mmCIF file of C-alpha atoms in Angstrom:
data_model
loop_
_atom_site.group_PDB
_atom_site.id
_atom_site.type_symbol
_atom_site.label_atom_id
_atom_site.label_comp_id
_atom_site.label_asym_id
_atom_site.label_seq_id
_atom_site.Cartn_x
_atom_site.Cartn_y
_atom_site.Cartn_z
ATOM 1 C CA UNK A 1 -31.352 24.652 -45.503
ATOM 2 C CA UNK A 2 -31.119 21.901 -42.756
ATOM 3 C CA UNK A 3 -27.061 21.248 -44.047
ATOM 4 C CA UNK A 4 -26.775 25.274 -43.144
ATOM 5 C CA UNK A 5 -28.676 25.532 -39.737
ATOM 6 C CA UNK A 6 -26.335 22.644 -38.928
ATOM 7 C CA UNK A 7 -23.571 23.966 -39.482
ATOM 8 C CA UNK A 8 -24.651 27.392 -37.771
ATOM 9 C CA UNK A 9 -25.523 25.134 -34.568
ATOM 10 C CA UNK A 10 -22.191 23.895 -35.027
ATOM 11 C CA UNK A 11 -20.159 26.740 -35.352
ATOM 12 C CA UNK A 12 -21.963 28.516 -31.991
ATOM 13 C CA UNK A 13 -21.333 25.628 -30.431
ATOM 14 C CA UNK A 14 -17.943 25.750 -30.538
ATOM 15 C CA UNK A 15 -17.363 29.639 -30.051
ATOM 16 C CA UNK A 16 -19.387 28.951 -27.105
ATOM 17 C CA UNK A 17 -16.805 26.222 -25.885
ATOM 18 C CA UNK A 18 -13.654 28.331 -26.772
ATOM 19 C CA UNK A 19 -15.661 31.353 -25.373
ATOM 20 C CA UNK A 20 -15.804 29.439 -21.612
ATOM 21 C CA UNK A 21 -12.402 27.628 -22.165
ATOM 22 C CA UNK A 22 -10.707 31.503 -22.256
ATOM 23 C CA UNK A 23 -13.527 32.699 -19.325
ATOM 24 C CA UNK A 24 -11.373 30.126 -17.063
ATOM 25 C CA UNK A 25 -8.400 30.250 -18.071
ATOM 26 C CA UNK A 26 -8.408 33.882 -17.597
ATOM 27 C CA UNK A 27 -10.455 33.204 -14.128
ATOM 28 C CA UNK A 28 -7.954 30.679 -13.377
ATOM 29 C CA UNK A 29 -5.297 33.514 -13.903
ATOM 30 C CA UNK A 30 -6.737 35.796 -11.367
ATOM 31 C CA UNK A 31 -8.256 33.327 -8.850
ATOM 32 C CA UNK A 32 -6.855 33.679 -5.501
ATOM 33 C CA UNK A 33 -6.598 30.898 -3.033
ATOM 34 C CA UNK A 34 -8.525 31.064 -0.416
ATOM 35 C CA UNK A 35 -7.781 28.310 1.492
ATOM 36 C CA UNK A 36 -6.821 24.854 1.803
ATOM 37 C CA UNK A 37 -9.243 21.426 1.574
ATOM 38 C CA UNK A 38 -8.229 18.177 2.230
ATOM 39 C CA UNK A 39 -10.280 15.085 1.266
ATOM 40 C CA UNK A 40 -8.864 11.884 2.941
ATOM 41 C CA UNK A 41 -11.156 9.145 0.197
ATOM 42 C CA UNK A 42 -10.630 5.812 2.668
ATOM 43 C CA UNK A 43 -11.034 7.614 5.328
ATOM 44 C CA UNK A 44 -14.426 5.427 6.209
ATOM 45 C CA UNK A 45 -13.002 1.884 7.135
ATOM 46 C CA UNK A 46 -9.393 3.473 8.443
ATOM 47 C CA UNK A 47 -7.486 6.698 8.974
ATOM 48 C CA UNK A 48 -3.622 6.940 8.715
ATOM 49 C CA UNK A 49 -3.676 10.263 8.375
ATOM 50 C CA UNK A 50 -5.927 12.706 8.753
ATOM 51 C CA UNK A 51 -7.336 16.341 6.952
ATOM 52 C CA UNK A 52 -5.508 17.788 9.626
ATOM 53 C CA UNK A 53 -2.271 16.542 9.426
ATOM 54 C CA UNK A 54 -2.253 17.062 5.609
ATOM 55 C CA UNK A 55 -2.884 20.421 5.637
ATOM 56 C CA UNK A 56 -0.167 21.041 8.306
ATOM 57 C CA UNK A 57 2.431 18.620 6.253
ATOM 58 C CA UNK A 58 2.053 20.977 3.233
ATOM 59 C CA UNK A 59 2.410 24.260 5.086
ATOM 60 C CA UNK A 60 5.763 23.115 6.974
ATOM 61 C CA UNK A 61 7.049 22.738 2.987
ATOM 62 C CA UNK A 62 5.655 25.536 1.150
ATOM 63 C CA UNK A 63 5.690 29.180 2.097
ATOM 64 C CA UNK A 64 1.585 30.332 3.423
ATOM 65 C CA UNK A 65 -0.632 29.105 -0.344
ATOM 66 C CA UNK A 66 -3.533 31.006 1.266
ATOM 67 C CA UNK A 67 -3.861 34.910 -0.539
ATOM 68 C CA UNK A 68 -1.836 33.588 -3.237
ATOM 69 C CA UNK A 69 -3.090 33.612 -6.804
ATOM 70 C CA UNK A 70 -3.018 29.822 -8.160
ATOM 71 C CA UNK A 71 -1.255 30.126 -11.323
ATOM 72 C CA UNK A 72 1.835 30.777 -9.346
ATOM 73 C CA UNK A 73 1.554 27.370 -7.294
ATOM 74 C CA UNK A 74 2.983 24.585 -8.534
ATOM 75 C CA UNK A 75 -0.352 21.927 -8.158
ATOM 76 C CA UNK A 76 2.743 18.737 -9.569
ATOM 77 C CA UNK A 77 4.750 20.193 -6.335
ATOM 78 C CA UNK A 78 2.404 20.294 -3.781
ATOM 79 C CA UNK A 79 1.364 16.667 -5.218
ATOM 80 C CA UNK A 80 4.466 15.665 -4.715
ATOM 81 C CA UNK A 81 5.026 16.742 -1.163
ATOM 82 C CA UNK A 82 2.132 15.334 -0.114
ATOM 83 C CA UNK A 83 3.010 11.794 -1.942
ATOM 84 C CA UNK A 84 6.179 11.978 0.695
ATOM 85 C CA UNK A 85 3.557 11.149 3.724
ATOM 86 C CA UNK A 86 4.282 8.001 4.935
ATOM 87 C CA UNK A 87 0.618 6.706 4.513
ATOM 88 C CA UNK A 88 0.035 8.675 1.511
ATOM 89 C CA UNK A 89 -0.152 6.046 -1.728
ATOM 90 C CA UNK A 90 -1.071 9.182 -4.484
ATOM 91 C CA UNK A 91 -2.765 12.745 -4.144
ATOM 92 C CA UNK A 92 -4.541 14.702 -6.101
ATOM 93 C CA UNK A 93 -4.092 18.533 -6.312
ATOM 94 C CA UNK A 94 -6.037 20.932 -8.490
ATOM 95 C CA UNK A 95 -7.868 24.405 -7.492
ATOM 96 C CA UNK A 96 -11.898 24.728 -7.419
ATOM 97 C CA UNK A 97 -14.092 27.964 -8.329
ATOM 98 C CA UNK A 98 -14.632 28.915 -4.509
ATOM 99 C CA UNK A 99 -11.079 29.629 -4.165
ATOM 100 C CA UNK A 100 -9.729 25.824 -3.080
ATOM 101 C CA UNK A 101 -6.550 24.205 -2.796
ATOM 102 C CA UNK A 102 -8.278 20.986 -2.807
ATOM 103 C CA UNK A 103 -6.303 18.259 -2.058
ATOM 104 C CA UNK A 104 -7.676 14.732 -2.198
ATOM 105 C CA UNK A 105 -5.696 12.029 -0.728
ATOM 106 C CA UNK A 106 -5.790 8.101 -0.890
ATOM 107 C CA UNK A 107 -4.370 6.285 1.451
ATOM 108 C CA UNK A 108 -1.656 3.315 1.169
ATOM 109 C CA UNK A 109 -3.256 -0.458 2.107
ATOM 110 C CA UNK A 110 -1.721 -3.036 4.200
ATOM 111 C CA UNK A 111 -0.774 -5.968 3.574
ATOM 112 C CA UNK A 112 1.734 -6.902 6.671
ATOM 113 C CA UNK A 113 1.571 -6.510 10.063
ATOM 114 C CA UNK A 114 5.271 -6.071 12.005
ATOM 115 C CA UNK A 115 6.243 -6.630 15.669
ATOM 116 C CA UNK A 116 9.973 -5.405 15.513
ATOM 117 C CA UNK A 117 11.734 -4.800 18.262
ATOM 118 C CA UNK A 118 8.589 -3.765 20.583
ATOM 119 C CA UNK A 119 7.511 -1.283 17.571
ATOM 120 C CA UNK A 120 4.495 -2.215 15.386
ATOM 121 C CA UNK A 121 3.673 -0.833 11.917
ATOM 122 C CA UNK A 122 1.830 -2.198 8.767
ATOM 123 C CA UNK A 123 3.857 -2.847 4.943
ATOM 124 C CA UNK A 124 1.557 -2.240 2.155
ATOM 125 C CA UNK A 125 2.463 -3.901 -1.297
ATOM 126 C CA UNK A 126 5.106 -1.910 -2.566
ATOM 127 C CA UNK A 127 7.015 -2.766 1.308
ATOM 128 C CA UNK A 128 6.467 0.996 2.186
ATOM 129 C CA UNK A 129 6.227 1.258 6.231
ATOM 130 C CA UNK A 130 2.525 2.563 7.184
ATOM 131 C CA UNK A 131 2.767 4.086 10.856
ATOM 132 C CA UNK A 132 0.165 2.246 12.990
ATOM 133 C CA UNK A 133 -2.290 4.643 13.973
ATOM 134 C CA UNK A 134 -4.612 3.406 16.792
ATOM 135 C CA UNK A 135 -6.035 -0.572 16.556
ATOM 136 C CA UNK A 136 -6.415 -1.918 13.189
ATOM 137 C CA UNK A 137 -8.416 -5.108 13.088
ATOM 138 C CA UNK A 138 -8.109 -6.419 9.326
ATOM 139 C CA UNK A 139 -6.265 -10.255 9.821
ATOM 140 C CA UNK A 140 -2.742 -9.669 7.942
ATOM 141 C CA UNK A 141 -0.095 -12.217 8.331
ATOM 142 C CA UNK A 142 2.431 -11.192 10.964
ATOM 143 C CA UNK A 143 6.165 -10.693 10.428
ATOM 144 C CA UNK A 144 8.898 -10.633 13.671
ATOM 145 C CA UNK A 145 12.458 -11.268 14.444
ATOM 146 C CA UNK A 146 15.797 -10.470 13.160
ATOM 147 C CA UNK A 147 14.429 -7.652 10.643
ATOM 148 C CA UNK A 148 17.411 -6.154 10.198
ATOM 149 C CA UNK A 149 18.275 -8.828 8.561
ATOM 150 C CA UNK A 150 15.495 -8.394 5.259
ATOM 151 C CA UNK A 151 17.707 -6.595 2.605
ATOM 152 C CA UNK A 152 14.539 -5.765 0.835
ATOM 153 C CA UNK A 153 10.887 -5.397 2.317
ATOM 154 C CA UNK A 154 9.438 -6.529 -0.703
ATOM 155 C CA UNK A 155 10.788 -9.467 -0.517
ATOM 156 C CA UNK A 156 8.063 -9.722 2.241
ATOM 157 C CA UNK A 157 5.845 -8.238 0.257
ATOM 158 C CA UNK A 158 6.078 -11.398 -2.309
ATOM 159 C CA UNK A 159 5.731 -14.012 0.594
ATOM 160 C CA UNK A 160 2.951 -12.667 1.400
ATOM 161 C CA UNK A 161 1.370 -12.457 -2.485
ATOM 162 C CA UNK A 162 1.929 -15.953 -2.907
ATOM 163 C CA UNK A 163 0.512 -16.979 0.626
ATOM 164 C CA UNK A 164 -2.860 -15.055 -0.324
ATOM 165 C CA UNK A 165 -3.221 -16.591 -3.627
ATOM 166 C CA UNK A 166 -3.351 -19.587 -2.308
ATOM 167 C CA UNK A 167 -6.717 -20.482 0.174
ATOM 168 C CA UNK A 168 -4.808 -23.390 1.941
ATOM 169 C CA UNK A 169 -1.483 -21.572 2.627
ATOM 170 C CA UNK A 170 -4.248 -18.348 3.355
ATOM 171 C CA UNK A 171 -5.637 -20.430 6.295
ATOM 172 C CA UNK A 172 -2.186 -22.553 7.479
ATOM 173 C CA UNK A 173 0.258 -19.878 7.256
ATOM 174 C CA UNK A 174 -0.103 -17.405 10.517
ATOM 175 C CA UNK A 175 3.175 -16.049 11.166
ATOM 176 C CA UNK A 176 6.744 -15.212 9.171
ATOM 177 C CA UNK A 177 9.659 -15.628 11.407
ATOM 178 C CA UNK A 178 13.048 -14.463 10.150
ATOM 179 C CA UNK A 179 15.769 -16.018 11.828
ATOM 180 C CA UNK A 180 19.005 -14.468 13.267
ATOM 181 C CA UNK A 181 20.889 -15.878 10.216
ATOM 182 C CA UNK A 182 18.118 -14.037 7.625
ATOM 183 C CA UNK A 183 16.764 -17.158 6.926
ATOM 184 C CA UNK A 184 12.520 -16.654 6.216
ATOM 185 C CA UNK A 185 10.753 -19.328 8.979
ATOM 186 C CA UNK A 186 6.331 -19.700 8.429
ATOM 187 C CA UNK A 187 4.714 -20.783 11.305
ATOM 188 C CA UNK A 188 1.649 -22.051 10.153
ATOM 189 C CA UNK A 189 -1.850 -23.002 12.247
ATOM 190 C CA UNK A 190 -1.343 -26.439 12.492
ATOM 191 C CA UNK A 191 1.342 -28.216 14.265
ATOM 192 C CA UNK A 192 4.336 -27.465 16.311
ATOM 193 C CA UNK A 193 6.630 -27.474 13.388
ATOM 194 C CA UNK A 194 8.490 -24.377 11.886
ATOM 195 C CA UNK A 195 8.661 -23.996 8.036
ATOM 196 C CA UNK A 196 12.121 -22.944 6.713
ATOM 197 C CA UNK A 197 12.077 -21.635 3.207
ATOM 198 C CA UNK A 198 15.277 -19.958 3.504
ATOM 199 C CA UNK A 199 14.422 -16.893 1.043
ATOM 200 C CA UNK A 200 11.889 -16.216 -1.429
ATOM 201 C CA UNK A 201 13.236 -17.658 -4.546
ATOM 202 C CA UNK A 202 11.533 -20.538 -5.934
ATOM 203 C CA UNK A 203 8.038 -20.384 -4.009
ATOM 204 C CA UNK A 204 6.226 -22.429 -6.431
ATOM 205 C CA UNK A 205 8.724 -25.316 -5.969
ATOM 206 C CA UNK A 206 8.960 -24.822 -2.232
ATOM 207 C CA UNK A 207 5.184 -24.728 -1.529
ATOM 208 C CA UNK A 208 4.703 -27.698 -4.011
ATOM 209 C CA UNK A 209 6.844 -29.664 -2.086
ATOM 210 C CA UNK A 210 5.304 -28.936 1.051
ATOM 211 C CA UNK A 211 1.807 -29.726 -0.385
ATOM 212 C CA UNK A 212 3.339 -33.023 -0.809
ATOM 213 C CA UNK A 213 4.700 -33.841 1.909
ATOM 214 C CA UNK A 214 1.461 -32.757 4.021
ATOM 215 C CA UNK A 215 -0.693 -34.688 1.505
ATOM 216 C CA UNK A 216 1.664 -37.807 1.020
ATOM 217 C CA UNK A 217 4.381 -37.840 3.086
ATOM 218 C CA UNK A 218 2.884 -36.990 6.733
ATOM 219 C CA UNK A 219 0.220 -38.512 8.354
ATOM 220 C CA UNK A 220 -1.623 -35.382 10.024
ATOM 221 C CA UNK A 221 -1.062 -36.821 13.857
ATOM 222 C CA UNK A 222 2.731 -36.522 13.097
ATOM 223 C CA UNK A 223 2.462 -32.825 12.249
ATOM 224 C CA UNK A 224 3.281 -31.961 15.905
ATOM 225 C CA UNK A 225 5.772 -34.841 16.175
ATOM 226 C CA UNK A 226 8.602 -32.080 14.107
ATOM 227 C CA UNK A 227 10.182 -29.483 15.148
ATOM 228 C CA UNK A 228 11.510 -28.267 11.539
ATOM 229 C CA UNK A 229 10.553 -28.992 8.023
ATOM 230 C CA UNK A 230 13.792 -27.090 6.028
ATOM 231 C CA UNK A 231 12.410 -26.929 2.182
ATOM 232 C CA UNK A 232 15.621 -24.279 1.923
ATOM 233 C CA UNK A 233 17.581 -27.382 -0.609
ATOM 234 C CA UNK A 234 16.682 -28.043 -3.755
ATOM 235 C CA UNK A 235 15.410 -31.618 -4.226
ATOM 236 C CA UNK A 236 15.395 -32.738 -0.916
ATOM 237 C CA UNK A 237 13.021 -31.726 1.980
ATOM 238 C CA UNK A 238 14.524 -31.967 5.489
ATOM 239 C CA UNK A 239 12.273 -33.171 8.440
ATOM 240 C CA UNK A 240 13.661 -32.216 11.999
ATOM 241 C CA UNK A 241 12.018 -33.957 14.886
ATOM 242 C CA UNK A 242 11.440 -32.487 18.563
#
């Protein structure tokens, strides 16, 4: 007796599931859009972009959503017009019962700050340019100079990973210089001295060596005695004085 009410429970349960899944999908098939919400999810600590500018962004690309019935919009293309926003990292698109577009938006981080050519804007880790919107206070290591001169922002991008994994290069290096010949030059917090890595290839090496040289090779009152320390050549570290 208990097997069969079991199975009865069973058996409602799922007609009852199937009965709602068809209720939707033929609700879904004769819902209208009403209108459009954007949800910005950062937007609490910083704003790159706003509800506002979202909204207008997807109307310049798609013909007016609003009175149209939502099972003939595309959710994958409006996501993916809205992933083209500069400070857009992914998006979210999907109707709601009351008739929404809802569109919910997270914002790219960054991870570099660049002064190029009196123009500032932030990198976030995939080298992506984030338009700088107002002040933003976070400390990110700064990049200037010859940019025109990075082939590949992420190269940047990688300098920078390796810098943050590391609390004493975190603290020492300030600033990323790249020279009118391309080649990558950290200015760090203490002493006058420039850093010259030359690219990116081989940090471990490079920063190992420099380690050394501040731990063995340097006594710290001759850190502003140089002018350049060139850890560009393998096996040898080159120590210009002012």
């Amino acid at each position: 007796m208990k097997r069969i009410v079991k199975i009865t429970l069973w058996t409602l349960a799922g007609v009852y599931v199937a009965g709602m899944i068809i209720f939707m999908m033929v609700r879904h098939n004769t819902l209208m859009c009403d209108h459009i919400r954007v949800v910005v999810l950062d937007s609490a600590s910083v704003q790159f972009v706003s509800p506002g500018e979202i909204s207008r962004h997807v109307h310049r690309h798609f013909k007016k959503l609003e009175g149209r019935l939502f099972k003939e919009i595309n959710m994958e293309e409006v996501e993916a017009v809205v992933n083209k926003y500069p400070a857009v990292e992914k998006s979210d698109v999907y109707s709601t019962a009351d008739g929404a577009l809802m569109i919910k938006v997270k914002q790219r981080t960054p991870v570099l700050r660049v002064y190029d050519k009196g123009y500032t804007y932030l990198l976030d880790h995939e080298g992506v340019r984030i338009p700088m919107r107002g002040s933003y206070s976070k400390r990110l290591l700064v990049v200037n100079g010859n940019l025109h001169k990075v082939k590949d922002m992420k190269d940047l991008v990688a300098l920078n990973d390796f810098i943050e994994g590391d609390s004493f290069w975190k603290a020492q290096i300030e600033q990323v210089y790249v020279a009118s010949d391309g080649d990558l030059l950290l200015i760090p917090r203490v002493g006058s001295h420039r850093i010259n890595i030359g690219n990116v290839t081989d940090l471990d090496r490079k920063f190992k060596k420099l380690l050394a040289l501040y731990q063995d090779g340097l006594d710290p009152l001759e850190w502003n005695s140089y002018k350049e320390i060139n850890l560009k050549y393998k096996g040898q570290i080159i120590c210009t004085k002012l």
